[in-house]
Tab-separated table of C-alpha atoms in Angstrom:
chain	number	residue	atom	x	y	z
A	1	UNK	CA	292.516	62.428	94.226
A	2	UNK	CA	292.955	66.003	95.399
A	3	UNK	CA	296.212	67.943	95.337
A	4	UNK	CA	298.036	68.948	98.467
A	5	UNK	CA	297.298	72.406	99.810
A	6	UNK	CA	299.360	75.004	98.031
A	7	UNK	CA	299.256	73.160	94.805
A	8	UNK	CA	302.004	70.566	95.543
A	9	UNK	CA	301.553	66.965	94.541
A	10	UNK	CA	302.445	63.835	96.483
A	11	UNK	CA	304.967	61.365	94.960
A	12	UNK	CA	302.158	58.840	94.291
A	13	UNK	CA	300.117	61.622	92.406
A	14	UNK	CA	303.103	62.610	90.368
A	15	UNK	CA	303.899	58.904	89.545
A	16	UNK	CA	300.225	58.365	88.535
A	17	UNK	CA	300.269	61.258	86.212
A	18	UNK	CA	303.543	60.059	84.648
A	19	UNK	CA	302.179	56.550	84.182
A	20	UNK	CA	299.105	58.055	82.590
A	21	UNK	CA	301.175	60.096	80.246
A	22	UNK	CA	303.343	57.108	79.251
A	23	UNK	CA	300.009	55.195	78.618
A	24	UNK	CA	298.759	57.865	76.260
A	25	UNK	CA	302.151	57.995	74.662
A	26	UNK	CA	302.249	54.105	74.114
A	27	UNK	CA	298.786	54.430	72.357
A	28	UNK	CA	300.428	56.100	69.510
A	29	UNK	CA	301.511	53.511	66.972
A	30	UNK	CA	305.096	52.678	67.025
A	31	UNK	CA	305.611	54.571	70.194
A	32	UNK	CA	306.597	57.875	68.657
A	33	UNK	CA	306.443	61.354	70.155
A	34	UNK	CA	303.067	62.963	70.864
A	35	UNK	CA	302.781	66.565	69.794
A	36	UNK	CA	300.796	69.231	71.430
A	37	UNK	CA	300.427	71.268	68.316
A	38	UNK	CA	300.173	70.690	64.582
A	39	UNK	CA	300.419	73.577	62.088
A	40	UNK	CA	299.195	72.447	58.602
A	41	UNK	CA	299.876	75.284	56.120
A	42	UNK	CA	298.377	74.977	52.675
A	43	UNK	CA	300.147	77.002	49.892
A	44	UNK	CA	297.042	77.201	47.821
A	45	UNK	CA	297.852	75.920	44.319
A	46	UNK	CA	301.711	75.287	44.421
A	47	UNK	CA	301.715	72.144	42.363
A	48	UNK	CA	304.920	70.311	41.357
A	49	UNK	CA	304.230	68.480	38.237
A	50	UNK	CA	301.511	66.830	36.264
A	51	UNK	CA	299.940	63.697	37.657
A	52	UNK	CA	299.859	60.656	35.436
A	53	UNK	CA	296.100	61.378	34.645
A	54	UNK	CA	296.593	65.130	34.108
A	55	UNK	CA	295.831	64.549	30.250
A	56	UNK	CA	292.228	63.864	31.273
A	57	UNK	CA	291.694	67.149	32.896
A	58	UNK	CA	291.526	70.655	31.429
A	59	UNK	CA	291.074	71.146	27.727
A	60	UNK	CA	291.313	67.595	26.431
A	61	UNK	CA	291.595	68.566	22.678
A	62	UNK	CA	294.828	70.191	23.701
A	63	UNK	CA	296.266	67.419	25.826
A	64	UNK	CA	294.509	68.506	28.939
A	65	UNK	CA	296.863	69.436	31.936
A	66	UNK	CA	299.602	67.215	30.697
A	67	UNK	CA	302.965	68.934	31.177
A	68	UNK	CA	301.916	71.290	33.875
A	69	UNK	CA	304.270	72.116	36.649
A	70	UNK	CA	303.467	75.236	38.775
A	71	UNK	CA	306.755	75.442	40.611
A	72	UNK	CA	309.191	74.635	37.863
A	73	UNK	CA	307.405	76.754	35.300
A	74	UNK	CA	307.434	79.752	37.751
A	75	UNK	CA	311.327	79.233	37.996
A	76	UNK	CA	311.574	78.991	34.174
A	77	UNK	CA	309.497	82.033	33.539
A	78	UNK	CA	310.667	84.383	36.220
A	79	UNK	CA	313.745	82.769	37.837
A	80	UNK	CA	313.853	80.708	40.888
A	81	UNK	CA	312.301	82.331	44.021
A	82	UNK	CA	314.812	83.504	46.798
A	83	UNK	CA	313.294	81.319	49.358
A	84	UNK	CA	316.105	80.088	51.694
A	85	UNK	CA	313.721	78.526	54.346
A	86	UNK	CA	311.735	76.352	51.853
A	87	UNK	CA	315.127	75.428	50.202
A	88	UNK	CA	316.590	74.302	53.624
A	89	UNK	CA	313.460	72.226	54.316
A	90	UNK	CA	313.888	70.281	51.098
A	91	UNK	CA	311.405	71.645	48.600
A	92	UNK	CA	313.977	71.468	45.849
A	93	UNK	CA	314.836	67.951	46.937
A	94	UNK	CA	311.353	66.600	46.132
A	95	UNK	CA	311.139	64.168	43.180
A	96	UNK	CA	310.137	65.916	40.070
A	97	UNK	CA	311.134	69.294	41.138
A	98	UNK	CA	313.991	70.342	38.758
A	99	UNK	CA	314.350	74.257	38.845
A	100	UNK	CA	314.120	75.016	42.580
A	101	UNK	CA	317.482	74.726	44.283
A	102	UNK	CA	318.083	71.659	46.404
A	103	UNK	CA	319.514	71.560	49.962
A	104	UNK	CA	322.644	69.594	50.547
A	105	UNK	CA	321.238	68.076	53.849
A	106	UNK	CA	317.532	69.181	54.241
A	107	UNK	CA	316.457	70.139	57.689
A	108	UNK	CA	312.992	68.770	57.162
A	109	UNK	CA	311.388	65.553	55.833
A	110	UNK	CA	310.139	66.060	52.196
A	111	UNK	CA	308.109	64.334	49.443
A	112	UNK	CA	305.146	64.660	47.126
A	113	UNK	CA	301.477	63.394	47.218
A	114	UNK	CA	299.147	62.050	44.743
A	115	UNK	CA	295.412	63.276	44.591
A	116	UNK	CA	293.229	60.112	44.236
A	117	UNK	CA	289.983	62.051	44.126
A	118	UNK	CA	288.664	62.946	40.685
A	119	UNK	CA	289.168	66.603	40.898
A	120	UNK	CA	291.668	69.547	40.947
A	121	UNK	CA	289.772	72.063	43.041
A	122	UNK	CA	290.084	73.514	46.491
A	123	UNK	CA	287.325	71.566	48.061
A	124	UNK	CA	288.325	68.211	46.822
A	125	UNK	CA	291.883	68.768	47.774
A	126	UNK	CA	291.266	69.875	51.223
A	127	UNK	CA	288.746	67.189	51.905
A	128	UNK	CA	291.188	64.529	50.832
A	129	UNK	CA	293.800	66.055	52.918
A	130	UNK	CA	291.512	65.861	55.921
A	131	UNK	CA	290.911	61.921	55.351
A	132	UNK	CA	287.944	62.081	52.909
A	133	UNK	CA	288.845	61.387	49.232
A	134	UNK	CA	285.974	61.619	46.985
A	135	UNK	CA	284.808	58.722	44.856
A	136	UNK	CA	283.469	60.901	41.881
A	137	UNK	CA	283.966	64.437	40.754
A	138	UNK	CA	281.622	67.317	41.605
A	139	UNK	CA	279.508	68.397	38.768
A	140	UNK	CA	280.618	71.234	36.549
A	141	UNK	CA	278.743	73.572	34.299
A	142	UNK	CA	280.499	74.421	31.026
A	143	UNK	CA	277.255	75.881	29.557
A	144	UNK	CA	276.351	77.864	32.602
A	145	UNK	CA	273.251	77.306	34.906
A	146	UNK	CA	269.720	76.688	33.849
A	147	UNK	CA	267.183	79.500	33.510
A	148	UNK	CA	264.833	77.554	35.786
A	149	UNK	CA	267.565	77.467	38.652
A	150	UNK	CA	268.611	81.064	38.255
A	151	UNK	CA	265.065	82.260	38.122
A	152	UNK	CA	264.091	80.480	41.346
A	153	UNK	CA	267.214	82.046	43.216
A	154	UNK	CA	266.234	85.577	41.881
A	155	UNK	CA	262.726	85.185	42.847
A	156	UNK	CA	263.515	84.337	46.438
A	157	UNK	CA	266.324	86.807	46.715
A	158	UNK	CA	264.156	89.628	45.065
A	159	UNK	CA	266.564	90.505	42.322
A	160	UNK	CA	265.558	91.330	38.706
A	161	UNK	CA	267.739	89.062	36.765
A	162	UNK	CA	271.377	88.114	36.214
A	163	UNK	CA	274.434	89.090	34.092
A	164	UNK	CA	276.864	86.587	32.543
A	165	UNK	CA	275.973	82.946	33.267
A	166	UNK	CA	279.081	81.512	31.529
A	167	UNK	CA	282.490	80.071	32.378
A	168	UNK	CA	284.784	82.995	32.791
A	169	UNK	CA	287.820	84.414	34.356
A	170	UNK	CA	286.730	86.414	37.480
A	171	UNK	CA	288.776	89.501	36.877
A	172	UNK	CA	287.682	89.419	33.058
A	173	UNK	CA	283.885	89.244	33.580
A	174	UNK	CA	283.827	91.732	36.404
A	175	UNK	CA	285.726	94.240	34.316
A	176	UNK	CA	283.486	93.536	31.411
A	177	UNK	CA	280.133	93.454	33.171
A	178	UNK	CA	280.933	95.484	36.307
A	179	UNK	CA	279.393	98.808	35.278
A	180	UNK	CA	276.192	97.120	33.864
A	181	UNK	CA	275.796	95.288	37.176
A	182	UNK	CA	275.931	98.715	38.976
A	183	UNK	CA	273.481	100.339	36.541
A	184	UNK	CA	270.947	97.594	36.450
A	185	UNK	CA	271.312	96.090	39.948
A	186	UNK	CA	271.790	92.629	38.488
A	187	UNK	CA	274.587	90.628	40.020
A	188	UNK	CA	276.984	88.731	37.785
A	189	UNK	CA	276.980	84.826	37.907
A	190	UNK	CA	279.723	82.744	36.424
A	191	UNK	CA	281.591	79.527	36.750
A	192	UNK	CA	284.822	77.813	35.792
A	193	UNK	CA	286.186	74.369	35.231
A	194	UNK	CA	285.560	73.763	39.066
A	195	UNK	CA	282.217	73.010	40.525
A	196	UNK	CA	281.320	76.488	41.629
A	197	UNK	CA	278.721	79.165	41.257
A	198	UNK	CA	280.421	82.610	41.644
A	199	UNK	CA	278.211	85.630	42.216
A	200	UNK	CA	279.788	88.984	41.909
A	201	UNK	CA	278.460	92.372	42.752
A	202	UNK	CA	279.710	95.838	43.962
A	203	UNK	CA	280.210	96.127	47.677
A	204	UNK	CA	278.807	99.643	47.779
A	205	UNK	CA	276.039	99.590	45.141
A	206	UNK	CA	274.672	95.997	45.747
A	207	UNK	CA	275.990	95.571	49.340
A	208	UNK	CA	278.262	92.933	50.839
A	209	UNK	CA	275.627	91.566	53.285
A	210	UNK	CA	272.991	91.353	50.543
A	211	UNK	CA	275.457	89.538	48.341
A	212	UNK	CA	276.137	86.957	51.017
A	213	UNK	CA	272.520	86.525	51.618
A	214	UNK	CA	272.017	85.973	47.861
A	215	UNK	CA	274.783	83.267	47.957
A	216	UNK	CA	273.204	81.482	51.000
A	217	UNK	CA	269.761	81.497	48.984
A	218	UNK	CA	271.794	79.967	45.999
A	219	UNK	CA	273.427	77.434	48.312
A	220	UNK	CA	270.000	76.146	49.344
A	221	UNK	CA	268.765	75.874	45.787
A	222	UNK	CA	271.913	74.122	44.528
A	223	UNK	CA	272.261	71.530	47.290
A	224	UNK	CA	270.672	68.742	45.431
A	225	UNK	CA	272.753	69.569	42.328
A	226	UNK	CA	275.851	68.994	44.360
A	227	UNK	CA	277.650	72.069	43.427
A	228	UNK	CA	280.695	72.118	45.581
A	229	UNK	CA	280.937	75.933	46.400
A	230	UNK	CA	278.879	79.024	46.036
A	231	UNK	CA	281.373	81.961	46.088
A	232	UNK	CA	280.478	85.442	47.007
A	233	UNK	CA	282.814	87.775	44.900
A	234	UNK	CA	282.337	91.364	46.011
A	235	UNK	CA	284.165	93.987	44.044
A	236	UNK	CA	284.955	97.862	44.466
A	237	UNK	CA	286.095	100.663	42.283
A	238	UNK	CA	289.902	100.336	41.455
A	239	UNK	CA	292.127	103.139	42.428
A	240	UNK	CA	292.620	106.140	40.216
A	241	UNK	CA	295.305	105.389	37.631
A	242	UNK	CA	294.943	101.479	37.958
A	243	UNK	CA	294.844	99.607	34.667
A	244	UNK	CA	291.401	98.075	35.639
A	245	UNK	CA	288.109	99.570	36.418
A	246	UNK	CA	287.121	97.359	39.329
A	247	UNK	CA	288.994	95.238	41.859
A	248	UNK	CA	287.861	92.098	43.748
A	249	UNK	CA	288.268	92.367	47.481
A	250	UNK	CA	289.147	89.920	50.319
A	251	UNK	CA	285.555	89.860	51.538
A	252	UNK	CA	284.762	86.803	49.517
A	253	UNK	CA	283.045	83.950	51.123
A	254	UNK	CA	282.754	80.346	50.230
A	255	UNK	CA	279.475	78.558	50.938
A	256	UNK	CA	280.590	74.831	50.748
A	257	UNK	CA	278.723	71.575	50.860
A	258	UNK	CA	279.420	69.500	53.996
A	259	UNK	CA	281.795	66.694	53.561
A	260	UNK	CA	280.113	63.353	52.986
A	261	UNK	CA	282.001	61.643	55.840
A	262	UNK	CA	283.534	62.812	59.083
A	263	UNK	CA	286.996	64.349	58.543
A	264	UNK	CA	290.055	64.413	60.878
A	265	UNK	CA	288.737	67.794	61.956
A	266	UNK	CA	285.535	66.167	63.267
A	267	UNK	CA	287.573	63.510	65.160
A	268	UNK	CA	289.776	66.032	66.740
A	269	UNK	CA	286.968	68.227	67.821
A	270	UNK	CA	285.054	65.139	69.179
A	271	UNK	CA	288.192	64.125	71.243
A	272	UNK	CA	288.278	67.860	72.843
A	273	UNK	CA	291.307	68.913	70.735
A	274	UNK	CA	291.180	72.537	69.577
A	275	UNK	CA	290.816	72.899	65.775
A	276	UNK	CA	291.574	76.443	64.470
A	277	UNK	CA	290.901	77.379	60.815
A	278	UNK	CA	292.899	80.137	59.474
A	279	UNK	CA	291.835	81.922	56.053
A	280	UNK	CA	289.219	79.983	54.174
A	281	UNK	CA	289.440	76.731	56.051
A	282	UNK	CA	286.113	77.606	57.693
A	283	UNK	CA	284.498	78.285	54.353
A	284	UNK	CA	285.858	75.090	52.813
A	285	UNK	CA	284.504	72.742	55.627
A	286	UNK	CA	281.359	74.755	56.081
A	287	UNK	CA	282.725	75.349	59.655
A	288	UNK	CA	282.245	71.615	60.460
A	289	UNK	CA	284.990	70.242	62.874
A	290	UNK	CA	286.321	73.746	63.799
A	291	UNK	CA	286.378	75.132	67.312
A	292	UNK	CA	287.620	78.575	65.909
A	293	UNK	CA	287.662	80.264	62.682
A	294	UNK	CA	290.151	83.230	61.825
A	295	UNK	CA	289.227	84.994	58.589
A	296	UNK	CA	292.237	86.673	56.802
A	297	UNK	CA	292.922	89.358	54.292
A	298	UNK	CA	295.469	87.570	52.066
A	299	UNK	CA	298.719	85.834	52.586
A	300	UNK	CA	300.571	88.413	54.567
A	301	UNK	CA	297.613	88.820	57.212
A	302	UNK	CA	297.274	85.087	57.043
A	303	UNK	CA	300.860	84.492	58.186
A	304	UNK	CA	300.424	87.290	60.907
A	305	UNK	CA	297.376	85.448	62.243
A	306	UNK	CA	299.210	82.162	62.128
A	307	UNK	CA	302.105	83.669	64.040
A	308	UNK	CA	299.659	84.793	66.701
A	309	UNK	CA	298.483	81.229	66.900
A	310	UNK	CA	302.168	80.038	67.277
A	311	UNK	CA	302.479	82.434	70.258
A	312	UNK	CA	299.164	82.010	71.858
A	313	UNK	CA	297.391	78.826	70.890
A	314	UNK	CA	298.128	76.281	73.575
A	315	UNK	CA	297.230	73.083	71.734
A	316	UNK	CA	295.474	71.576	68.812
A	317	UNK	CA	295.569	71.766	64.984
A	318	UNK	CA	296.048	75.030	63.326
A	319	UNK	CA	294.912	74.534	59.677
A	320	UNK	CA	295.969	77.587	57.430
A	321	UNK	CA	294.998	78.306	53.744
A	322	UNK	CA	297.020	81.000	52.024
A	323	UNK	CA	294.906	82.009	49.039
A	324	UNK	CA	296.952	84.653	47.171
A	325	UNK	CA	299.182	82.137	45.418
A	326	UNK	CA	296.061	80.777	43.562
A	327	UNK	CA	293.723	83.798	43.594
A	328	UNK	CA	296.149	86.644	42.579
A	329	UNK	CA	298.820	84.816	40.674
A	330	UNK	CA	297.849	81.510	39.370
A	331	UNK	CA	294.454	82.261	37.910
A	332	UNK	CA	295.880	85.481	36.649
A	333	UNK	CA	298.739	83.740	34.909
A	334	UNK	CA	301.283	85.789	36.522
A	335	UNK	CA	304.542	83.751	37.208
A	336	UNK	CA	306.502	86.870	38.275
A	337	UNK	CA	303.946	87.657	40.828
A	338	UNK	CA	303.689	84.043	41.994
A	339	UNK	CA	307.441	84.011	42.485
A	340	UNK	CA	307.229	87.134	44.629
A	341	UNK	CA	304.404	85.641	46.658
A	342	UNK	CA	306.674	82.445	47.378
A	343	UNK	CA	309.471	84.847	48.583
A	344	UNK	CA	307.045	86.764	50.804
A	345	UNK	CA	305.697	83.546	52.427
A	346	UNK	CA	309.308	82.177	52.878
A	347	UNK	CA	310.364	85.337	54.762
A	348	UNK	CA	307.191	85.203	57.001
A	349	UNK	CA	307.795	81.526	57.666
A	350	UNK	CA	311.199	82.342	58.974
A	351	UNK	CA	309.893	84.912	61.317
A	352	UNK	CA	307.081	82.534	62.500
A	353	UNK	CA	309.428	79.860	63.420
A	354	UNK	CA	311.235	81.981	65.990
A	355	UNK	CA	308.436	81.257	68.400
A	356	UNK	CA	307.848	77.616	67.652
A	357	UNK	CA	307.894	75.054	70.488
A	358	UNK	CA	309.634	71.763	70.857
A	359	UNK	CA	306.307	70.050	70.764
A	360	UNK	CA	305.186	71.544	67.478
A	361	UNK	CA	304.858	69.749	64.152
A	362	UNK	CA	304.763	71.806	60.993
A	363	UNK	CA	303.428	70.550	57.816
A	364	UNK	CA	303.455	72.545	54.576
A	365	UNK	CA	301.554	71.430	51.460
A	366	UNK	CA	299.193	72.498	48.593
A	367	UNK	CA	295.742	71.496	47.485
A	368	UNK	CA	296.196	71.370	43.652
A	369	UNK	CA	298.276	73.107	40.947
A	370	UNK	CA	297.547	76.258	39.089
A	371	UNK	CA	300.382	76.573	36.498
A	372	UNK	CA	300.770	80.364	35.809
A	373	UNK	CA	302.279	79.620	32.370
A	374	UNK	CA	299.412	77.439	31.093
A	375	UNK	CA	297.805	79.455	28.138
A	376	UNK	CA	294.898	76.886	27.440
A	377	UNK	CA	292.859	78.087	30.374
A	378	UNK	CA	292.965	79.936	33.626
A	379	UNK	CA	291.843	77.258	35.875
A	380	UNK	CA	293.490	74.912	38.185
A	381	UNK	CA	295.983	72.226	36.892
A	382	UNK	CA	296.053	68.507	37.902
A	383	UNK	CA	299.302	68.102	39.777
A	384	UNK	CA	301.357	66.376	42.474
A	385	UNK	CA	301.704	68.535	45.622
A	386	UNK	CA	304.623	68.856	47.967
A	387	UNK	CA	304.740	67.715	51.620
A	388	UNK	CA	307.370	69.236	53.887
A	389	UNK	CA	307.482	68.246	57.538
A	390	UNK	CA	309.649	69.905	60.255
A	391	UNK	CA	310.080	70.546	63.946
A	392	UNK	CA	312.500	69.871	66.770
A	393	UNK	CA	311.705	66.096	66.678
A	394	UNK	CA	311.519	65.577	62.972
A	395	UNK	CA	314.284	63.705	61.102
A	396	UNK	CA	316.020	66.085	58.651
A	397	UNK	CA	316.779	64.695	55.276
A	398	UNK	CA	314.077	61.940	55.232
A	399	UNK	CA	312.643	61.363	51.804
A	400	UNK	CA	308.936	60.557	52.175
A	401	UNK	CA	308.786	59.684	48.586
A	402	UNK	CA	305.533	59.753	46.599
A	403	UNK	CA	302.545	59.223	48.948
A	404	UNK	CA	299.575	57.508	47.509
A	405	UNK	CA	296.943	60.109	48.787
A	406	UNK	CA	296.658	63.602	50.225
A	407	UNK	CA	294.880	61.661	53.009
A	408	UNK	CA	298.181	60.722	54.494
A	409	UNK	CA	298.296	64.209	55.826
A	410	UNK	CA	295.081	63.779	57.801
A	411	UNK	CA	296.205	60.413	59.140
A	412	UNK	CA	299.459	61.884	60.320
A	413	UNK	CA	297.781	64.885	62.021
A	414	UNK	CA	295.553	62.501	63.996
A	415	UNK	CA	298.593	60.263	64.824
A	416	UNK	CA	300.665	63.290	66.129
A	417	UNK	CA	297.801	64.536	68.349
A	418	UNK	CA	297.094	61.038	69.385
A	419	UNK	CA	293.423	60.919	68.350
A	420	UNK	CA	291.854	57.843	66.804
A	421	UNK	CA	290.645	58.358	63.195
A	422	UNK	CA	289.271	55.889	60.843
A	423	UNK	CA	289.672	57.863	57.648
A	424	UNK	CA	291.653	57.110	54.587
A	425	UNK	CA	295.359	57.630	54.453
A	426	UNK	CA	298.494	56.204	56.145
A	427	UNK	CA	300.461	58.205	58.804
A	428	UNK	CA	303.979	58.961	58.177
A	429	UNK	CA	304.624	60.185	61.640
A	430	UNK	CA	306.842	57.199	62.586
A	431	UNK	CA	308.926	57.667	59.450
A	432	UNK	CA	309.877	61.243	60.318
A	433	UNK	CA	310.260	60.953	64.064
A	434	UNK	CA	313.693	61.056	65.661
């Protein structure tokens, strides 16, 4: 039916539109509010306490990751962060959080989530969050990679060998082998407790584009092995007077495997709902299920780009990863720096909310832990993660308890945007809606 001249609508047209809108609304389980936008923000690595099976992860001879608690141990080592917005939303009210201040009456709904997948890495956490838990862990390479594999990659890429090929801290191995890499033209390859092959080379002497091409070649050669991510790690000379010789840049790229099943991102995209990935979300999902990718240079830039989405993105899911918590402070075992990073995020969150709309739902969570006080290793830690939900139509002070899986996030996102999704997880939208 066409509209009347001048754009005005008849009473019948208006009534039909209202009925259609009500019909769409009633499709949502429990007849709760439909949202136009969901902002899902991942504070990469902000764990809140060891999971019951944490002792089976990490250095097993030393008790594994048992006793890890990223947030509490930051508070104990460096003092509680000054983070009034996170406090008011209920982060300190979550079960198991002891050292972060609690709100008398939280403005948000709050809880914690269990990772059911057998892992503690970025890919596993984000995929489970998107409704696809993994039945088995990705393979890891504690002894490095085979000569046969590295030789095949080198032959296709036209390089003359490798340096490293060992589990290592990225900053340490680049500092140790960076000059030799420049002198010989050989890239540095290393891994960690995660399922990753990381390849580092100097941006100027080796070339950023050449490094990414090398990583794409490595991705093809490692597909059958099931390595979760090939990570391009460019570095540059550090500034004069800096304590280190080399510095990693924000021009990293992750070349991930595709998820084994459709994620909530795929369901949304198929339904015509925009899906925007901010930060390394596009890399984590190999761009699958996204309608737009926004690359960022750290947390501050990530929050600026997220704020732009708050002002400009009309509808859909805006999925944000903020990597500095993990990359700059968790792995480097810097609780003081991690504390400051939380404070910077909190301030940016407060500014961002000025432009939020009544039909927005905000979810804040994490993908794993990375306890900066853990001295056994410099890898991630197996922990619960927080879940905070807030918006105009969210019940403040509601305790979501302990969710059985990260996948409850994906189910809630689909529910809020009124899109059918058959993935894992249980929506908590009805629980938190006014």
